[in-house]
PDB file of C-alpha atoms in Angstrom:
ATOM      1  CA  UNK A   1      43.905 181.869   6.209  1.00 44.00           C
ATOM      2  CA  UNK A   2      43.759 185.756   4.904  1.00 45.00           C
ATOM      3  CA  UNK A   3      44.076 185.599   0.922  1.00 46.00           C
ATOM      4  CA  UNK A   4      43.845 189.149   0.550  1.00 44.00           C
ATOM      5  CA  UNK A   5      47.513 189.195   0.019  1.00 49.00           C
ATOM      6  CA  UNK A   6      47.901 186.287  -2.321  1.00 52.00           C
ATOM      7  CA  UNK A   7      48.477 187.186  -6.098  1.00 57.00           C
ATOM      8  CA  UNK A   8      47.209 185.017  -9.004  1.00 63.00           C
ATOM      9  CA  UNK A   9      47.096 185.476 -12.459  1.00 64.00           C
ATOM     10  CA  UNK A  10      44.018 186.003 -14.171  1.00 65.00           C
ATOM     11  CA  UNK A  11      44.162 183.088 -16.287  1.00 63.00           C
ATOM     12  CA  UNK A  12      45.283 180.952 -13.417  1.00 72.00           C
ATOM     13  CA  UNK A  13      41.942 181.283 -11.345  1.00 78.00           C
ATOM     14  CA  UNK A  14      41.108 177.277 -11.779  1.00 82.00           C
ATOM     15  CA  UNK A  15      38.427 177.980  -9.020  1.00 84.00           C
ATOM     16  CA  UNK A  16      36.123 180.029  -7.164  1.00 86.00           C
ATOM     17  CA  UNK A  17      37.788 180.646  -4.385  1.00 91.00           C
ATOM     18  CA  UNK A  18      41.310 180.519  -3.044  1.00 93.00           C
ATOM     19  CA  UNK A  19      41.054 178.356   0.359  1.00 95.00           C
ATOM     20  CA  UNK A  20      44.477 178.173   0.636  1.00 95.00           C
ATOM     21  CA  UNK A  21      48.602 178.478  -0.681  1.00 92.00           C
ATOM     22  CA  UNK A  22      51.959 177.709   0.649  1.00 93.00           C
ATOM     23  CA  UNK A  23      54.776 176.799  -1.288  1.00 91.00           C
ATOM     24  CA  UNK A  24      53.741 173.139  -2.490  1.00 93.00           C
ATOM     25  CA  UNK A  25      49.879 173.758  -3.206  1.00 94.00           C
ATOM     26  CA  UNK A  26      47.011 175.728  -4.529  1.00 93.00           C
ATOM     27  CA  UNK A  27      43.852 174.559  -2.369  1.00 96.00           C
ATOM     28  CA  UNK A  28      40.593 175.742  -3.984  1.00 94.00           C
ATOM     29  CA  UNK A  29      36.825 175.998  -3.692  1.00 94.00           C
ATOM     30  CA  UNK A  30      35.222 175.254  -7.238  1.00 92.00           C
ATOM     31  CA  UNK A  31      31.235 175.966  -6.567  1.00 95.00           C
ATOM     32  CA  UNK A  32      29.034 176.594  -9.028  1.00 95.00           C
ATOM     33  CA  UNK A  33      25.255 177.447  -9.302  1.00 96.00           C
ATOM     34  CA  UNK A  34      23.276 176.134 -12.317  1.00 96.00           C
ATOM     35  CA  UNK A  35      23.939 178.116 -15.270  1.00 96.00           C
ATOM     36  CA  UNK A  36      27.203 179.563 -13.524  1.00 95.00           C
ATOM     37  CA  UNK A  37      30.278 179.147 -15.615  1.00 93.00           C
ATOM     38  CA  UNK A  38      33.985 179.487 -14.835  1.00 90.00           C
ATOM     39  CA  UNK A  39      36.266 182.230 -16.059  1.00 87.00           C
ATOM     40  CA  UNK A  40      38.241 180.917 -19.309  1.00 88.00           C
ATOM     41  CA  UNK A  41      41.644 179.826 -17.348  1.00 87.00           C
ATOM     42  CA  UNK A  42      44.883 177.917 -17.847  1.00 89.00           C
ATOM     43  CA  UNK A  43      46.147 174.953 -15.859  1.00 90.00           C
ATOM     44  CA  UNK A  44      49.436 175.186 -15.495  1.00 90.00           C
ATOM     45  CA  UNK A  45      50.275 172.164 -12.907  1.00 92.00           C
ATOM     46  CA  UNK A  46      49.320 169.013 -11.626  1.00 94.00           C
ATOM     47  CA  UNK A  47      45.821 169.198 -10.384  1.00 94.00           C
ATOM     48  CA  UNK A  48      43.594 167.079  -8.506  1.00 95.00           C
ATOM     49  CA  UNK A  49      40.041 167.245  -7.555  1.00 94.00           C
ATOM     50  CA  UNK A  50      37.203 165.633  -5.615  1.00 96.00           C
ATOM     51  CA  UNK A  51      33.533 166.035  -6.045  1.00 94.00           C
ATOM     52  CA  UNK A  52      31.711 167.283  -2.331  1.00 95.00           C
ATOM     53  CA  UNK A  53      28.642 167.451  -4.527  1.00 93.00           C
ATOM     54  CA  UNK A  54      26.194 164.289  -6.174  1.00 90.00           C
ATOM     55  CA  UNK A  55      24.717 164.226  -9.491  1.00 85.00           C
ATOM     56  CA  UNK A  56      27.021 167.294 -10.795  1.00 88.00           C
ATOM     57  CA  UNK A  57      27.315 167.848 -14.365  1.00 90.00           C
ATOM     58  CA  UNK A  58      29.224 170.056 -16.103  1.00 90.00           C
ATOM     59  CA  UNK A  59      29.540 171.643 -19.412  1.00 91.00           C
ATOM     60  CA  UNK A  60      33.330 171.766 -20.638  1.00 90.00           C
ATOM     61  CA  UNK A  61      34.226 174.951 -23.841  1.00 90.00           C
ATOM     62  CA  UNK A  62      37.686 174.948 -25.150  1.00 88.00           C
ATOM     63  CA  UNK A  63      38.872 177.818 -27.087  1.00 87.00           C
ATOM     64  CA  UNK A  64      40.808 176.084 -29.600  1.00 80.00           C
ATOM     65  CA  UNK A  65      38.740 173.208 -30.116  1.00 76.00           C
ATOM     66  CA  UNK A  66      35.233 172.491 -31.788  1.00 75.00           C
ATOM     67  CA  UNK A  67      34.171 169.953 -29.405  1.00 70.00           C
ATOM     68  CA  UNK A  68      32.939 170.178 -26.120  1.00 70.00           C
ATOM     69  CA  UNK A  69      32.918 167.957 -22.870  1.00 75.00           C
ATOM     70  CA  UNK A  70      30.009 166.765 -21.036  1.00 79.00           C
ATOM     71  CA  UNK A  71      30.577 165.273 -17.689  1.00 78.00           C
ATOM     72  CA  UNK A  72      28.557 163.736 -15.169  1.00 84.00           C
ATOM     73  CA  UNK A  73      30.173 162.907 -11.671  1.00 85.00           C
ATOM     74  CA  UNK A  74      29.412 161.647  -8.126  1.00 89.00           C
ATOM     75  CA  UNK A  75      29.962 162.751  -4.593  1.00 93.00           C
ATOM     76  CA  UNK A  76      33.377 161.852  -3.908  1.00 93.00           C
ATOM     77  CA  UNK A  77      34.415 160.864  -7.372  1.00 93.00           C
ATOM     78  CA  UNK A  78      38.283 161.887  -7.508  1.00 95.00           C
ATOM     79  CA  UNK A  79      40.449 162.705 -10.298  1.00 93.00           C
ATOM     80  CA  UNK A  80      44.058 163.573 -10.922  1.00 95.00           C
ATOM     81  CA  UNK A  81      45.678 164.779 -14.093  1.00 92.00           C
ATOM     82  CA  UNK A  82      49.573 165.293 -14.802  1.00 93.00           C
ATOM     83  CA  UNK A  83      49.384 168.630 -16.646  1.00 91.00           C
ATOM     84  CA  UNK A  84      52.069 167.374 -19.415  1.00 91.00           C
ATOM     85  CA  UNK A  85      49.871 164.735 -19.709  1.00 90.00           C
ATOM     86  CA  UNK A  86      46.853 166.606 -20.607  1.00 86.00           C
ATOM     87  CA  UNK A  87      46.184 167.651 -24.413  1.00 84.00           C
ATOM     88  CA  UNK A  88      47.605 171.218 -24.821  1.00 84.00           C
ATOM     89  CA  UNK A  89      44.761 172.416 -26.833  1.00 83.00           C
ATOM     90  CA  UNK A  90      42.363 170.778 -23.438  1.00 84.00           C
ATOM     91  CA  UNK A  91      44.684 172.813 -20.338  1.00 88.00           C
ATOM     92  CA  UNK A  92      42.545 176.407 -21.296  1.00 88.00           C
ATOM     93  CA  UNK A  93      38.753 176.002 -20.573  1.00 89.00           C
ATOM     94  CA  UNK A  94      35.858 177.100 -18.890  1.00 91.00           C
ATOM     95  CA  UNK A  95      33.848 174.888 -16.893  1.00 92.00           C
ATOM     96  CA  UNK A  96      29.325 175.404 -16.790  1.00 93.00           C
ATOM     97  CA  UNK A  97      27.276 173.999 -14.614  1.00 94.00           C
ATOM     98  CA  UNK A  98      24.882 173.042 -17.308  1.00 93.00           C
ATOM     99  CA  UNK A  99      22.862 170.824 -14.231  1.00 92.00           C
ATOM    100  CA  UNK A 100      20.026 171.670 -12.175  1.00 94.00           C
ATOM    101  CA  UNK A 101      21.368 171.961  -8.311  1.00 94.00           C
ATOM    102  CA  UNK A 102      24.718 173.459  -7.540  1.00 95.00           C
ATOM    103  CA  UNK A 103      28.043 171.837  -8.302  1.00 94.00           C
ATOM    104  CA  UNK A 104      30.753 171.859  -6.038  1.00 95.00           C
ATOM    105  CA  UNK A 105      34.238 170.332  -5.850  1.00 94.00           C
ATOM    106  CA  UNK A 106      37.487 170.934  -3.782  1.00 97.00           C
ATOM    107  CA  UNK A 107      40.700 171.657  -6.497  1.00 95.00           C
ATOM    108  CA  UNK A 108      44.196 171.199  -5.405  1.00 96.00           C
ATOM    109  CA  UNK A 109      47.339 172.450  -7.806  1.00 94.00           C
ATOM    110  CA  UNK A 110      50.525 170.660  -6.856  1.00 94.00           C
ATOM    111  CA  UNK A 111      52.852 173.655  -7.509  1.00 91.00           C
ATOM    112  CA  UNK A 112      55.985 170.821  -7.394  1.00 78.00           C
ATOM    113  CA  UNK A 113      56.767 167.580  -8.193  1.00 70.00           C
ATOM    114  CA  UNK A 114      60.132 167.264  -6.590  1.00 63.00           C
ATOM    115  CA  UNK A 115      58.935 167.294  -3.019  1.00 53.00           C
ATOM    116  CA  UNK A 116      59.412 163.916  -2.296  1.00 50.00           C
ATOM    117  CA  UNK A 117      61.424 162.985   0.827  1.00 46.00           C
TER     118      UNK A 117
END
């Protein structure tokens, strides 16, 4: 798929890389090399990922909040989070790969909930 024409906000790059868009989802490539960080972004819908990666571990900074996260996941660890459900003060971040080999996961925005048949 061509992305040159897709348009997303600044703040709404949750990835690296748009793979793909339609109506329904956001697909995304999330790779990072060690010491690589994430631009600061916004989720603003349900997301999903799954690890493609082993031993990845990532540093999570919050703008509005002293703490950090530090998380350590496995190849094909999965993980899905209602954004409403998510502390508000926890949906803007920036993600570091604060490991030694690269980290790499496949992100997937659900752009509606109301799709069900």
């Amino acid at each position: 798929m061509d992305n040159t024409n897709i348009s997303v906000a600044d703040d709404e790059w949750v990835g690296t890389k748009l793979l793909f868009e339609n109506e329904s989802v956001r697909v995304w490539d999330f790779a990072l090399q060690p010491g690589q960080s994430t631009k600061m972004h916004t989720h603003k819908r349900d997301w999903l990922f799954v690890d493609v990666t082993d031993n990845n571990r990532l540093r999570i900074d919050y703008p509005h909040r002293d703490a950090i996260d530090q998380r350590e996941r496995r190849d094909g660890d999965v993980t899905f989070i209602y954004v409403d459900e998510a502390a508000e003060d926890r949906r803007t971040h920036r993600a570091t790969n604060n490991g030694d080999k690269p980290v790499r996961q496949i992100l997937v925005e659900l752009k509606k909930r109301d799709n069900l048949v």
